[in-house]
PDB file of C-alpha atoms in Angstrom:
ATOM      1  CA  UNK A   1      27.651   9.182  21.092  1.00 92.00           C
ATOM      2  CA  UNK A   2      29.674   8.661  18.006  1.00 92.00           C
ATOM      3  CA  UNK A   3      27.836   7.671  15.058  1.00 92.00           C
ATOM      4  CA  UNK A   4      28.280   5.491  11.948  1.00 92.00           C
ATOM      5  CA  UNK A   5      26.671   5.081   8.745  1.00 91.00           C
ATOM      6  CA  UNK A   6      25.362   2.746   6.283  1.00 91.00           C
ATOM      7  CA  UNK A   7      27.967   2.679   3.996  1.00 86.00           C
ATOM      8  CA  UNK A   8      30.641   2.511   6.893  1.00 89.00           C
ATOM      9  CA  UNK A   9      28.969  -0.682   8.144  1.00 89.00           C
ATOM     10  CA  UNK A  10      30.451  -3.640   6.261  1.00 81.00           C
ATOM     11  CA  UNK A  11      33.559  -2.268   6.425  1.00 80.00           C
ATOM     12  CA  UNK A  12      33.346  -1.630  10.275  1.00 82.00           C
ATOM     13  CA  UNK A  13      31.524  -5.004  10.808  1.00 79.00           C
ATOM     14  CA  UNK A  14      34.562  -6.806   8.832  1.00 78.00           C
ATOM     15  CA  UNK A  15      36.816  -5.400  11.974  1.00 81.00           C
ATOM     16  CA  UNK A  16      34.802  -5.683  14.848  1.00 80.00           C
ATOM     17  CA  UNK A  17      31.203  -7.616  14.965  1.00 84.00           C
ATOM     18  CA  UNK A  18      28.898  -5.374  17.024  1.00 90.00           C
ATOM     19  CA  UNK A  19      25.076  -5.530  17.185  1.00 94.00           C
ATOM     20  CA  UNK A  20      23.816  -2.439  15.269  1.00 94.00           C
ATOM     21  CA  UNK A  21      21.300   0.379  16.900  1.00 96.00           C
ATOM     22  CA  UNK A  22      19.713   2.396  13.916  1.00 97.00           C
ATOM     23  CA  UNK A  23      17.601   5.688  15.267  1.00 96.00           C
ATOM     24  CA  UNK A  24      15.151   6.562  12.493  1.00 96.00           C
ATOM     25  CA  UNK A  25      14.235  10.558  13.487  1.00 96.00           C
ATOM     26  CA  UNK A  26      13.417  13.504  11.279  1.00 95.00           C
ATOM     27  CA  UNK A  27      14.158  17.533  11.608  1.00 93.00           C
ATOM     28  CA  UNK A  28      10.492  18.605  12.234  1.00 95.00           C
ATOM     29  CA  UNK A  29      10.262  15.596  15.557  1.00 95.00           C
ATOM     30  CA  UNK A  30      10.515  17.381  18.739  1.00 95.00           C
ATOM     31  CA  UNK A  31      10.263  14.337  20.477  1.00 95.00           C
ATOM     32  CA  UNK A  32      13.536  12.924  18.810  1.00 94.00           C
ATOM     33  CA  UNK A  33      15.350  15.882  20.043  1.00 94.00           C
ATOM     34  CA  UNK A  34      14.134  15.621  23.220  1.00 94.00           C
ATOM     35  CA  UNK A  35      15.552  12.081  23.269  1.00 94.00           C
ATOM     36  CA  UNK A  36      18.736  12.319  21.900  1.00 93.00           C
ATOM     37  CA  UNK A  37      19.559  15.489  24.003  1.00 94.00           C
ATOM     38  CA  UNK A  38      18.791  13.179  26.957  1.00 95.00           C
ATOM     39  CA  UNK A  39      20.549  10.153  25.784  1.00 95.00           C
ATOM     40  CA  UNK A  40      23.603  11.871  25.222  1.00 95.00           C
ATOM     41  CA  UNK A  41      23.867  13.853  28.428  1.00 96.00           C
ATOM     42  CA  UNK A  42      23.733  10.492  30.380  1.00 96.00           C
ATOM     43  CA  UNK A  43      27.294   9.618  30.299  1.00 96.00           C
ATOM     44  CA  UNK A  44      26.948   5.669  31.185  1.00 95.00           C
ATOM     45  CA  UNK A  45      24.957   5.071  27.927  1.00 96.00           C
ATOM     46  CA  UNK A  46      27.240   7.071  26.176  1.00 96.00           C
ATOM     47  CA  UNK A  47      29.962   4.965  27.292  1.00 95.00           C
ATOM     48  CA  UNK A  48      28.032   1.320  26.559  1.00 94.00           C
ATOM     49  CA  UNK A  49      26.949   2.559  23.114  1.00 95.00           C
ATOM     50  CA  UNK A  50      30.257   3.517  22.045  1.00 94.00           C
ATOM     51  CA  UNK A  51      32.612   0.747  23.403  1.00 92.00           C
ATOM     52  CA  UNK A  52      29.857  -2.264  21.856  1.00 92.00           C
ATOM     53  CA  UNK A  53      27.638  -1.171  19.543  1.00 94.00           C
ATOM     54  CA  UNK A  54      27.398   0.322  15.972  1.00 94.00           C
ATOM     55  CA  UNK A  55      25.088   3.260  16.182  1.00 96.00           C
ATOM     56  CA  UNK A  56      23.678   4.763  12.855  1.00 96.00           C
ATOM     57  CA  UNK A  57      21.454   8.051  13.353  1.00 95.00           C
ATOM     58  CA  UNK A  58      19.464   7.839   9.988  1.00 95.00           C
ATOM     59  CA  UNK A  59      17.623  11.149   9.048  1.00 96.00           C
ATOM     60  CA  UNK A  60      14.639   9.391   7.107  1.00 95.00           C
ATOM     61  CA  UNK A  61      13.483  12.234   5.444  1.00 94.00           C
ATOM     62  CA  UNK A  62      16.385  14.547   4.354  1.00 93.00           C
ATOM     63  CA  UNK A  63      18.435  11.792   3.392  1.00 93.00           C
ATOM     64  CA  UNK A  64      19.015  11.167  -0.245  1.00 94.00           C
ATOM     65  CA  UNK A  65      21.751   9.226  -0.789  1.00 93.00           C
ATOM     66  CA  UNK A  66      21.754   5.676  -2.417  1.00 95.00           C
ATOM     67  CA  UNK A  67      22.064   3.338   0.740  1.00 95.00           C
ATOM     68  CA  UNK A  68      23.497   0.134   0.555  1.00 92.00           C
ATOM     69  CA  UNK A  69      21.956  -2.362   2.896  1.00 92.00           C
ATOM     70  CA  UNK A  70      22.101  -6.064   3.315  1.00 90.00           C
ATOM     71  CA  UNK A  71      22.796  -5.897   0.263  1.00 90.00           C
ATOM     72  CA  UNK A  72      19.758  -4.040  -1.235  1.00 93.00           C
ATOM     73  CA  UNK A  73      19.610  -0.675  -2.655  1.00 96.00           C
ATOM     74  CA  UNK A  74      17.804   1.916  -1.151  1.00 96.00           C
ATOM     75  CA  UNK A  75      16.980   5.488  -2.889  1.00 96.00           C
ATOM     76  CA  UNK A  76      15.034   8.732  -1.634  1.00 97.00           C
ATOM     77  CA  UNK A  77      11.550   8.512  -2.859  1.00 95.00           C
ATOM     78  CA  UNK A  78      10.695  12.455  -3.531  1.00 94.00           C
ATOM     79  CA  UNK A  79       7.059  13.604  -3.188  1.00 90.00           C
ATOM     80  CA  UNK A  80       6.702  17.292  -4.196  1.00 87.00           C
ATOM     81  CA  UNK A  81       8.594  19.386  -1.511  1.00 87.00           C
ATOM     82  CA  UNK A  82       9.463  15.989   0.767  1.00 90.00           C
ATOM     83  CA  UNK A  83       9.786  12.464   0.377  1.00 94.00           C
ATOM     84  CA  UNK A  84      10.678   9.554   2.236  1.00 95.00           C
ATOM     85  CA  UNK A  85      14.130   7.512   1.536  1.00 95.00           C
ATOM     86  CA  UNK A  86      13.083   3.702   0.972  1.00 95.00           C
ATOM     87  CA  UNK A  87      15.517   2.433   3.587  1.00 95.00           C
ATOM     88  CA  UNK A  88      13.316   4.103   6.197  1.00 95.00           C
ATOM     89  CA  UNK A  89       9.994   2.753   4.828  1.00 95.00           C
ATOM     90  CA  UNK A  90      11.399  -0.669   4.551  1.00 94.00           C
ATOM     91  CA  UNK A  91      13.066  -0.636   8.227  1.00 95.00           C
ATOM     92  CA  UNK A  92       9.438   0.558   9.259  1.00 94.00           C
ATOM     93  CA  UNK A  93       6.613  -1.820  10.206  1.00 91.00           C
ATOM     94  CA  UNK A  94       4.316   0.742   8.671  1.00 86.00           C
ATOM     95  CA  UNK A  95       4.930   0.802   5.474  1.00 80.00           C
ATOM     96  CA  UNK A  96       2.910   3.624   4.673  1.00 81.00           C
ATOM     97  CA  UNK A  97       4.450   6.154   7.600  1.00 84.00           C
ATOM     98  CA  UNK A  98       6.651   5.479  10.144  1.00 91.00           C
ATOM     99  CA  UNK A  99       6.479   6.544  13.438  1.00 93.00           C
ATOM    100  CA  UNK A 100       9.723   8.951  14.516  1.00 95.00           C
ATOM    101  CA  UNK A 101      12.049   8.272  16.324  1.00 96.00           C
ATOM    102  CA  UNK A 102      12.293   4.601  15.449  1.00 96.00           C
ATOM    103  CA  UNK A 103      14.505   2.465  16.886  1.00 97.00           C
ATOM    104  CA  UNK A 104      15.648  -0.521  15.617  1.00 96.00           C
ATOM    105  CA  UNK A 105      18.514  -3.315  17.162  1.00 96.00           C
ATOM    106  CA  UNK A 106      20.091  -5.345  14.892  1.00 94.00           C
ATOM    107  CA  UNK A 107      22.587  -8.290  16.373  1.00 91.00           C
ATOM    108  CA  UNK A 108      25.840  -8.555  14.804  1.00 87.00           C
ATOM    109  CA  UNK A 109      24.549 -10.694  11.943  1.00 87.00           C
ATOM    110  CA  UNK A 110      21.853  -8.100  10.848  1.00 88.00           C
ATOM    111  CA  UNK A 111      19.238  -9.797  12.416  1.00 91.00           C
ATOM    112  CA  UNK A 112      16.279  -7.852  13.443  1.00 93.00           C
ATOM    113  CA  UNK A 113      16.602  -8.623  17.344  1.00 94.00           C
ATOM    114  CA  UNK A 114      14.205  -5.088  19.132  1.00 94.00           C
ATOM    115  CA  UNK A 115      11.972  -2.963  17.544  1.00 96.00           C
ATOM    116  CA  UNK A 116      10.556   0.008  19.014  1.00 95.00           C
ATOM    117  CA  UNK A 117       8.061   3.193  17.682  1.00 95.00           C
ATOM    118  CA  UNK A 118       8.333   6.190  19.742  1.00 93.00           C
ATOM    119  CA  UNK A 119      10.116   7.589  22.718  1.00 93.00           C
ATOM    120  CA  UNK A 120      13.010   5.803  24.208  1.00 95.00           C
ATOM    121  CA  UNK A 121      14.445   6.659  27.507  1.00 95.00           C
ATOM    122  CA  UNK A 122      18.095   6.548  28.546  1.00 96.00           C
ATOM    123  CA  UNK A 123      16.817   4.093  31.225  1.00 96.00           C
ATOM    124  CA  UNK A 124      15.270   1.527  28.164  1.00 96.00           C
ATOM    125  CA  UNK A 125      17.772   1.844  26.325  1.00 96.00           C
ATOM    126  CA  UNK A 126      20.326   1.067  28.560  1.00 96.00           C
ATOM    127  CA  UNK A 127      18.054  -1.886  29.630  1.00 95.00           C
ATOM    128  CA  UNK A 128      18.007  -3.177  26.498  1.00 95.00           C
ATOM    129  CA  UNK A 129      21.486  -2.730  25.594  1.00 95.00           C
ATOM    130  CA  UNK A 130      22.470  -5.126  28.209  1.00 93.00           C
ATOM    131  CA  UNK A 131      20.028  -7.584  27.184  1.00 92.00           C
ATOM    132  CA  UNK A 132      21.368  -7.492  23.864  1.00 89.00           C
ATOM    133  CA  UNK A 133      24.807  -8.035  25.113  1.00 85.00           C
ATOM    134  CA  UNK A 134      24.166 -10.872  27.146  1.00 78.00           C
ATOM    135  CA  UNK A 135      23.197 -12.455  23.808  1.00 66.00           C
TER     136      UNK A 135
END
């Protein structure tokens, strides 16, 4: 699946308005590997993700970039040999840890439209990128 990122996104959503699918995983998370190896081998998804949405893979740990976001500033927050960047914490409902992967659907205003904590299957996901584009 091609990917974007955060500081690609206004520019991108300038030239074509897409609803936004941002996949919060980190290294150490078997599970997200699991899922994206899965996700990408199933070539229909692959397909409906890249022709109409704006996909941002967002490594929420090993990120440390300054991330521009609806327009917010976001920084890495270090914590002796880790940390967490901001961006993740805030696009989390639990503030304190989120749970990886994260998924999070965004229409093509930015609005928060599908949250989800956990495993998502090529099956759900295609599910709910169909109900998203029926919006």
């Amino acid at each position: 699946m091609k990917t974007g990122t955060f500081s690609d996104l206004e520019h991108f959503q300038k030239e074509v308005s897409s609803p936004v699918v941002i996949h919060l995983y980190t290294d150490w998370c078997a599970i997200c590997k699991i899922e994206s190896f899965r996700m990408n081998k199933d070539d229909a998804l692959v397909k409906m993700m890249n022709e109409h949405f704006y996909l941002i893979n967002f490594e929420a740990e090993k990120t440390k970039d300054k991330i521009r976001f609806q327009n917010r500033e976001f920084e890495y927050l270090p914590n002796g040999n880790s940390g967490i960047h901001e961006l993740a914490l805030a696009l989390s409902k639990n503030k304190n840890q989120p749970v990886y992967p994260l998924w999070v659907f965004l229409d093509k205003h930015q609005n928060l439209i599908y949250y989800q904590e956990g495993q998502m299957t090529p099956e759900k996901m295609k599910q709910k990128l169909l109900e998203i584009s029926a919006l």
